[in-house]
mmCIF file of C-alpha atoms and ligand atoms in Angstrom:
data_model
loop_
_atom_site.group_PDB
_atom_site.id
_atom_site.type_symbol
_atom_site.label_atom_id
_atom_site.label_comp_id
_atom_site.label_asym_id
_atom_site.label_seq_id
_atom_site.Cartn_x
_atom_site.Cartn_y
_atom_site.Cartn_z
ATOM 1 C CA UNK L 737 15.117 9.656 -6.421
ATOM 2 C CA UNK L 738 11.819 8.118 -5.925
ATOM 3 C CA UNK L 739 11.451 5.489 -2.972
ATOM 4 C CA UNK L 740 9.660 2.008 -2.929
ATOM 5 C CA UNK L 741 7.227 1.005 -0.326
ATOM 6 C CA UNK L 742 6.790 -2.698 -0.586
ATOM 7 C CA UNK L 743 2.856 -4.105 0.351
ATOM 8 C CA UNK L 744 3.472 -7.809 1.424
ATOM 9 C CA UNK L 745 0.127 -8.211 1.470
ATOM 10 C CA UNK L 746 -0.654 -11.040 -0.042
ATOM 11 C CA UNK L 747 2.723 -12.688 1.685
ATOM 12 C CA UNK L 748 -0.259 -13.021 4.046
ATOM 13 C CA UNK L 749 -3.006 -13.872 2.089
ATOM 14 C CA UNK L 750 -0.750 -17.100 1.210
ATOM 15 C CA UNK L 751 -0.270 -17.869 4.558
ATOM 16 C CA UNK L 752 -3.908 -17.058 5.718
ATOM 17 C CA UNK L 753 -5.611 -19.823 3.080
ATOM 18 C CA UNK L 754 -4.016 -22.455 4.707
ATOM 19 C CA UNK L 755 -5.710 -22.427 8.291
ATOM 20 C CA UNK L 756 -2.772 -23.810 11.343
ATOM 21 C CA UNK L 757 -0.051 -22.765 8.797
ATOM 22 C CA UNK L 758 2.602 -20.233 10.007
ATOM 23 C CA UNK L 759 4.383 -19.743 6.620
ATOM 24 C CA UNK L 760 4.961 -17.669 4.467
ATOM 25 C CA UNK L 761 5.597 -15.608 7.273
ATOM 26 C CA UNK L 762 5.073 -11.847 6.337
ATOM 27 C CA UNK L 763 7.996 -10.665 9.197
ATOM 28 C CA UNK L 764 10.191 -13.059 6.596
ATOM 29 C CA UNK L 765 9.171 -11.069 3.338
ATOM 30 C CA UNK L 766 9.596 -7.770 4.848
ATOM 31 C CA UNK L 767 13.361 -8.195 6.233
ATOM 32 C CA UNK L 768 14.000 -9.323 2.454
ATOM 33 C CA UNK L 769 12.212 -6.506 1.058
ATOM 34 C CA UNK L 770 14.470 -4.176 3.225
ATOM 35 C CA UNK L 771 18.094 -5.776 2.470
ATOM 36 C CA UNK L 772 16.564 -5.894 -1.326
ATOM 37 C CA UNK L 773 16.653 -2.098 -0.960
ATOM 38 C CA UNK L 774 12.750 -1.300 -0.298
ATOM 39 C CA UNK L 775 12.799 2.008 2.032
ATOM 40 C CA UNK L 776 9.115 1.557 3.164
ATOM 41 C CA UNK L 777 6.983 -1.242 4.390
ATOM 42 C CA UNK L 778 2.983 -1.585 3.790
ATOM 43 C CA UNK L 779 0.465 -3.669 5.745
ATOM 44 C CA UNK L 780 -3.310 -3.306 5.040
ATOM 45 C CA UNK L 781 -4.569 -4.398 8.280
ATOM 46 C CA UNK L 782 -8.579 -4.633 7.036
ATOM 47 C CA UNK L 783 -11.179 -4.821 9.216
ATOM 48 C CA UNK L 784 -11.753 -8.288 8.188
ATOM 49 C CA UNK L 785 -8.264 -9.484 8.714
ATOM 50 C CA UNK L 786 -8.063 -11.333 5.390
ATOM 51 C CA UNK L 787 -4.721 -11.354 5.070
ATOM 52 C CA UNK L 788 -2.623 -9.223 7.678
ATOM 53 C CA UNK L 789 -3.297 -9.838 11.563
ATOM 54 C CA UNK L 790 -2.498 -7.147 14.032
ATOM 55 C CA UNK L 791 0.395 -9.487 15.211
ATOM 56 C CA UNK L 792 1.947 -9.094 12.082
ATOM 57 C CA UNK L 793 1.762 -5.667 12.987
ATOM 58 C CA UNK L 794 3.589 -5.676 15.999
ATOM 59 C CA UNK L 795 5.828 -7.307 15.003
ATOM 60 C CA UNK L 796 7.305 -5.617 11.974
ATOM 61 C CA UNK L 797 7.075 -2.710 14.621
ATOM 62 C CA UNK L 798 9.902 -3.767 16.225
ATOM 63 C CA UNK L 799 12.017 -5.354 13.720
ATOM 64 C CA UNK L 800 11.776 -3.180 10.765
ATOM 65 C CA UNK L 801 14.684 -0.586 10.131
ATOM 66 C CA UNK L 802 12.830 1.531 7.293
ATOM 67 C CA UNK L 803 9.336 3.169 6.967
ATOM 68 C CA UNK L 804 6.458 0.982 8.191
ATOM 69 C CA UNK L 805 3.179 2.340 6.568
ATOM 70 C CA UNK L 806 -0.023 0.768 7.683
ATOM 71 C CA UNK L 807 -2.815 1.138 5.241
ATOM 72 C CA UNK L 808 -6.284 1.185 7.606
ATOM 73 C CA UNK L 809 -9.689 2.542 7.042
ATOM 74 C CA UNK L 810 -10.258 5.286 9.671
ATOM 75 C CA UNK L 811 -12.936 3.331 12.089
ATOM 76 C CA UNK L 812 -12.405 4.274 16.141
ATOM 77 C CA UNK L 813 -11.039 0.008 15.853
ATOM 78 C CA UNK L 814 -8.465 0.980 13.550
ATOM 79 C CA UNK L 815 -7.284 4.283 15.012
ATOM 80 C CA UNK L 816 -7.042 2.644 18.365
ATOM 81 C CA UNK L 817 -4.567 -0.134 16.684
ATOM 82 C CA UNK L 818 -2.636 3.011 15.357
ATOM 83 C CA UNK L 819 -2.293 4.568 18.338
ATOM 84 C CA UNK L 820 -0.853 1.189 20.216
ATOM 85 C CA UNK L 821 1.525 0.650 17.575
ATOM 86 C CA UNK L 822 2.773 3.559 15.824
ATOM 87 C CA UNK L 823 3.559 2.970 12.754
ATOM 88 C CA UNK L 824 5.486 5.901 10.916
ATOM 89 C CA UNK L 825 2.789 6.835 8.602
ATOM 90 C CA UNK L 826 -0.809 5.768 8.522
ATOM 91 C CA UNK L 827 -2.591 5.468 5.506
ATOM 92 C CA UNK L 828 -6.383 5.890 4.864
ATOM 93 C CA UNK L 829 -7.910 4.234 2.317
ATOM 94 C CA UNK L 830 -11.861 3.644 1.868
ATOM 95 C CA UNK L 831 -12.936 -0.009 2.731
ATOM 96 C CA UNK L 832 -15.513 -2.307 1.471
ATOM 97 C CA UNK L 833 -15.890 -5.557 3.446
ATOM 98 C CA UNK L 834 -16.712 -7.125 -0.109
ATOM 99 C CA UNK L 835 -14.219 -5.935 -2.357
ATOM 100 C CA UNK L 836 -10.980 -7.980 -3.739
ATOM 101 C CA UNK L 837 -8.684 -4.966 -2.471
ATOM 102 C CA UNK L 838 -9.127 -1.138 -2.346
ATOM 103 C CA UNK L 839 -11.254 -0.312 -5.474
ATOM 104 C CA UNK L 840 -11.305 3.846 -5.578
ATOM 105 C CA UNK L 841 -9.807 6.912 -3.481
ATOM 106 C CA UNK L 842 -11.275 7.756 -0.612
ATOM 107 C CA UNK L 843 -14.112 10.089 -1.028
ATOM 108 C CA UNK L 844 -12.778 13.107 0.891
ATOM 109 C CA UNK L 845 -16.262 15.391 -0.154
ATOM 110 C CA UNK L 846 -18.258 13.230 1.580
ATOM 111 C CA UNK L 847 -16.062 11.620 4.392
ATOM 112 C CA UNK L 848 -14.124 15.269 5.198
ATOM 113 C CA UNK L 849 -15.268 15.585 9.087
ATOM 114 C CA UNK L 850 -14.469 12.300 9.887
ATOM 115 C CA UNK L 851 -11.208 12.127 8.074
ATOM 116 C CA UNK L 852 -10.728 15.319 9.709
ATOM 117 C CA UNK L 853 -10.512 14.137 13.115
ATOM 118 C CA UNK L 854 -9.079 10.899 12.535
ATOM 119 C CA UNK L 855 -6.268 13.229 11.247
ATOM 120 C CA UNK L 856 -6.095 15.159 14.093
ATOM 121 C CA UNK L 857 -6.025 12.514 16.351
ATOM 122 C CA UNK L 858 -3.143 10.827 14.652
ATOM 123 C CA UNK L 859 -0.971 13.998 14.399
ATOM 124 C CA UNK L 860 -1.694 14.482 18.056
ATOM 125 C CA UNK L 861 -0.056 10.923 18.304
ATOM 126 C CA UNK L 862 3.312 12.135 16.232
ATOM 127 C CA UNK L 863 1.909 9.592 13.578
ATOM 128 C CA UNK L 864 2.163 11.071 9.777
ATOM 129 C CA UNK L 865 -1.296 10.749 8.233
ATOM 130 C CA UNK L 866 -1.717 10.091 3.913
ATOM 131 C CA UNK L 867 -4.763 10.211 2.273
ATOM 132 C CA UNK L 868 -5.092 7.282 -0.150
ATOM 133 C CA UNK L 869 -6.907 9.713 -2.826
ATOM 134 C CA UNK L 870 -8.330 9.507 -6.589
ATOM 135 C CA UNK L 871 -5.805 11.736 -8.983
ATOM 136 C CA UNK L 872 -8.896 14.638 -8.627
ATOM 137 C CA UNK L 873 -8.109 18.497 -7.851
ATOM 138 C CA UNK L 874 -11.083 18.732 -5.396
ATOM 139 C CA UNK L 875 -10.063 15.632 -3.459
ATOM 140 C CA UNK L 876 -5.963 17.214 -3.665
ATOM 141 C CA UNK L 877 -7.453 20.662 -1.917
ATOM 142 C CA UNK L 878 -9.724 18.989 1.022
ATOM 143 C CA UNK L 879 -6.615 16.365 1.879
ATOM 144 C CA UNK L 880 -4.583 19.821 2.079
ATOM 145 C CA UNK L 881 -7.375 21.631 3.870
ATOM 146 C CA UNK L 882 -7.762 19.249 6.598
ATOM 147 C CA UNK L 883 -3.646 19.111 7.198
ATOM 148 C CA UNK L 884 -2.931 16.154 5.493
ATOM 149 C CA UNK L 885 0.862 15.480 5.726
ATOM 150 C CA UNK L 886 0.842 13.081 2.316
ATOM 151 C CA UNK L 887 -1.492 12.121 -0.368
ATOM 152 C CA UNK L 888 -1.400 8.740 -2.435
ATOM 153 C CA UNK L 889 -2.501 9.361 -5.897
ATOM 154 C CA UNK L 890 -4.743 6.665 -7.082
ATOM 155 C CA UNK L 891 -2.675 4.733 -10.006
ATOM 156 C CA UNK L 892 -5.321 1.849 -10.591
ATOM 157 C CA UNK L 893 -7.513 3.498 -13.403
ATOM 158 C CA UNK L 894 -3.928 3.916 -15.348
ATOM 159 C CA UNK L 895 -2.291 0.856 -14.772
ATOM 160 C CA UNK L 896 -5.709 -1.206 -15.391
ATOM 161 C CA UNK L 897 -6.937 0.605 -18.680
ATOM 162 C CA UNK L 898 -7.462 -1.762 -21.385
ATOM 163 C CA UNK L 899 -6.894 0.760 -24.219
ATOM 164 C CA UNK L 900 -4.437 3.085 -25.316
ATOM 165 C CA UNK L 901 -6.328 6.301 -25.218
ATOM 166 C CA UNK L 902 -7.937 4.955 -21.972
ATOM 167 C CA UNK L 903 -4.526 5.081 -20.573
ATOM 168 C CA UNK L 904 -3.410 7.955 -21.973
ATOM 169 C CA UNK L 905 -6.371 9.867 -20.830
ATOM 170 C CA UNK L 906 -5.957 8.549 -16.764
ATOM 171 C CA UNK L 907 -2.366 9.326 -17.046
ATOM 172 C CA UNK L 908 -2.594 13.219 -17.791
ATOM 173 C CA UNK L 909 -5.050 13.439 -14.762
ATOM 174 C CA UNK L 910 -2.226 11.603 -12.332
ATOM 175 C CA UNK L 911 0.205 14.017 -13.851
ATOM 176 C CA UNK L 912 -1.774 16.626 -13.193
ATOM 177 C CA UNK L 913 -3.259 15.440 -9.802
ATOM 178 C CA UNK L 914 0.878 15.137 -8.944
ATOM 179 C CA UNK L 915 1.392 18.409 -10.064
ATOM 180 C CA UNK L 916 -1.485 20.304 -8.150
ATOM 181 C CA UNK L 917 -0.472 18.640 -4.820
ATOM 182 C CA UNK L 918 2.961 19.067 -5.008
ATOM 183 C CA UNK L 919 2.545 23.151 -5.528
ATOM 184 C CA UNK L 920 0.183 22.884 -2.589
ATOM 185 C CA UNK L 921 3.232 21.650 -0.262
ATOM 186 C CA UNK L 922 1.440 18.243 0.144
ATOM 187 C CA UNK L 923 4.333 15.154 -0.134
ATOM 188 C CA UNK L 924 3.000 12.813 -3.126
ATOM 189 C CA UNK L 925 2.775 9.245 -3.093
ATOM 190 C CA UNK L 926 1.741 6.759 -6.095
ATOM 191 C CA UNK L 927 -0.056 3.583 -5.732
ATOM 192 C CA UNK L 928 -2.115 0.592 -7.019
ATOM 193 C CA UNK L 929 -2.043 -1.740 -9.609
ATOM 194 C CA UNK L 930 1.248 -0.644 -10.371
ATOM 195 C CA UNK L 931 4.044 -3.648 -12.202
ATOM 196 C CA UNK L 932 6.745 -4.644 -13.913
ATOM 197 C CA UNK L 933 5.625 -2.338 -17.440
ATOM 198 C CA UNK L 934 3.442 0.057 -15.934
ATOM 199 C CA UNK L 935 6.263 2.005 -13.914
ATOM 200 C CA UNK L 936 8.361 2.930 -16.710
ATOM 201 C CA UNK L 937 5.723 5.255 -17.596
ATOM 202 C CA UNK L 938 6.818 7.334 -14.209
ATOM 203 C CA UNK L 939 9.822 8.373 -15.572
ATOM 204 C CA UNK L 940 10.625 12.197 -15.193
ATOM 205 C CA UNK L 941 7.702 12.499 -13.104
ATOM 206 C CA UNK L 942 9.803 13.798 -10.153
ATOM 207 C CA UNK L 943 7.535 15.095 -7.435
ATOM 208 C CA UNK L 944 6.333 11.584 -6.693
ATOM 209 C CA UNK L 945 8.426 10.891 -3.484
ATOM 210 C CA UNK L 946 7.118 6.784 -3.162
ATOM 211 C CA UNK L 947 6.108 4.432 -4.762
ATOM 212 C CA UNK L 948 3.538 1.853 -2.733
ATOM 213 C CA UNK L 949 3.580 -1.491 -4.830
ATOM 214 C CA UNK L 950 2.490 -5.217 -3.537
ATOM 215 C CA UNK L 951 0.534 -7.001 -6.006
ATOM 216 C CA UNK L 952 3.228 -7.213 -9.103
ATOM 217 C CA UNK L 953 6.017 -7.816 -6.649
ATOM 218 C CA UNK L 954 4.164 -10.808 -4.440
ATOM 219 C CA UNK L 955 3.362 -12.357 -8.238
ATOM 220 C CA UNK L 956 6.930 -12.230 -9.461
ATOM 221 C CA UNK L 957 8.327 -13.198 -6.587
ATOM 222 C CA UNK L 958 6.470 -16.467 -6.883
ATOM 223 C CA UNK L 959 7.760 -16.910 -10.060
ATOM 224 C CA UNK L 960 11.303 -16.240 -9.665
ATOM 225 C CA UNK L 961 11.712 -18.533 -6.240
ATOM 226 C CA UNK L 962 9.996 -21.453 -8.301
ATOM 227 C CA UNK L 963 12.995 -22.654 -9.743
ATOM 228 C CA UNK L 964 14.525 -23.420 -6.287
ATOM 229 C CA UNK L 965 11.898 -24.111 -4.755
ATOM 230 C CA UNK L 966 11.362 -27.570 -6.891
ATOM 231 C CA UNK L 967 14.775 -28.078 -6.684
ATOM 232 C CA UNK L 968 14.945 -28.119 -2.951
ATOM 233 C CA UNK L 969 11.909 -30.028 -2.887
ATOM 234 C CA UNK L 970 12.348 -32.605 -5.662
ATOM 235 C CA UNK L 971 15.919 -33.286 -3.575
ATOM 236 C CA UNK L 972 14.061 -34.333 -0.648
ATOM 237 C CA UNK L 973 11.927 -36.351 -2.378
ATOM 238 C CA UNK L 974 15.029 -38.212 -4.167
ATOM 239 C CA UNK L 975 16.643 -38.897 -0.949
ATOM 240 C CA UNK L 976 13.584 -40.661 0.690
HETATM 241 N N1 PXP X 11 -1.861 1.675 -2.278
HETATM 242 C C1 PXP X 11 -3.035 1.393 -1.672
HETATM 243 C C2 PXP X 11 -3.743 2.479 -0.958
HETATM 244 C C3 PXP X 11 -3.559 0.084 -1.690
HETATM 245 O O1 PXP X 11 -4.728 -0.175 -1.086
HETATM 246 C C4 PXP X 11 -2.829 -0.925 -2.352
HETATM 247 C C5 PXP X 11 -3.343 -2.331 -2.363
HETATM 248 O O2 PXP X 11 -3.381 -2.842 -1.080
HETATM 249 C C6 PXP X 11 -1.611 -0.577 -2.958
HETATM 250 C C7 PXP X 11 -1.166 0.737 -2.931
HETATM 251 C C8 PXP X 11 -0.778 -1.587 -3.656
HETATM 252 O O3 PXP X 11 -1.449 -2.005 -4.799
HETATM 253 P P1 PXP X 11 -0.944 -3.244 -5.608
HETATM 254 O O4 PXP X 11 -1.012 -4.427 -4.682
HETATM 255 O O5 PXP X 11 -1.894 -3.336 -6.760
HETATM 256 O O6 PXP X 11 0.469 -2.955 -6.015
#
């Protein structure tokens, strides 16, 4: 049975466009994620620190019982803050200082010797290393090549095609992609863009061990607490 990694994210983002705000408090979402059942935790800590701050960090270090996965390009900066912390798995994902979150796999033709040795380096650390990748059999054998322990297979162009064919076409190359890196020993991961309708279309698609979703999750969860939320609010205001 497949796991769920839950990216609270944007439990930060929240937080971070209010400036001397503490809440929503990311530590918060994640012990709810957990008792909801999420086996896996996910922090992008950018470069930029948009949303997640390396306190956050820390601190779901210690109080987390599952799987904390921190998503981080693979700069000397970021390696450093993996090797402090140690997180169970590191993920690497490309990084663009201007994008609206992680647009594409990263390139692992032309990044290999530097993803290389930030591998290394994080193995030599006990830290598990995954390889945020696009669903592409030439990316599948480098990540495998340079002793990758995971890969994350690139869900985005699926879940964000705006036509049927579209879709149908980027799902036979995740199948595939899932396929090819399974037989090669590598554990497979899914991720990005991933909601509510997209992940029924997962089913039987066994050798995808987790399931890294944040985005659909943050979005509903605003939705469902609204309810209450007024309530407790419009309360208050009545009793003034
Ligand atoms: N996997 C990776 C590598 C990501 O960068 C992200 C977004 O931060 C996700 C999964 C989760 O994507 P989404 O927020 O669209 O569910």
């Amino acid at each position: 049975m497949a796991h769920l990694s839950v990216n609270i994210d944007h439990v930060a983002t929240l937080r971070q466009a209010r400036e001397n705000v503490q809440y929503p408090e990311p530590v918060s979402a994640a012990m709810i994620a957990e008792i909801a059942g999420a086996e896996g935790i996910v922090v992008h800590l950018r470069e930029d620190r948009r949303h997640i701050q390396d306190r956050d960090v820390k601190l779901l270090k210690q109080v987390i019982q599952g799987k904390l996965i921190l998503e981080m390009a693979g700069t000397s900066e970021m390696i450093g803050v993996a090797l402090d912390i140690q997180p169970d798995v590191v993920t690497l994902v490309p990084e663009k200082r201007n994008e609206l979150t992680t647009e594409g796999g990263l390139d692992l033709i032309l990044n290999k010797a530097s993803v290389s040795k930030a591998v290394s380096t994080l193995h030599d650390s006990g830290i598990s290393v995954c390889i945020f990748i696009d669903p592409e059999p030439e990316q599948i054998k480098i990540a495998h090549h340079i002793n990758a322990d995971m890969v994350e297979i690139h869900t985005g162009t699926f879940c964000d095609a705006s036509t049927s064919s579209k879709k149908e076409r980027a799902f036979s190359r995740i199948v595939d992609a899932v396929k090819f890196a399974h037989k090669l020993k590598l554990v497979v991961n899914a991720g990005h863009g991933i909601c509510y309708n997209t992940i029924k279309a997962f089913k039987g698609l066994k050798e995808i061990e987790e399931f890294s979703i944040g985005h659909s999750i943050i979005s509903r969860a605003v939705l469902v607490g609204m309810d209450k939320a007024v309530r407790e609010m419009h309360k208050l205001v009545k009793e003034l």
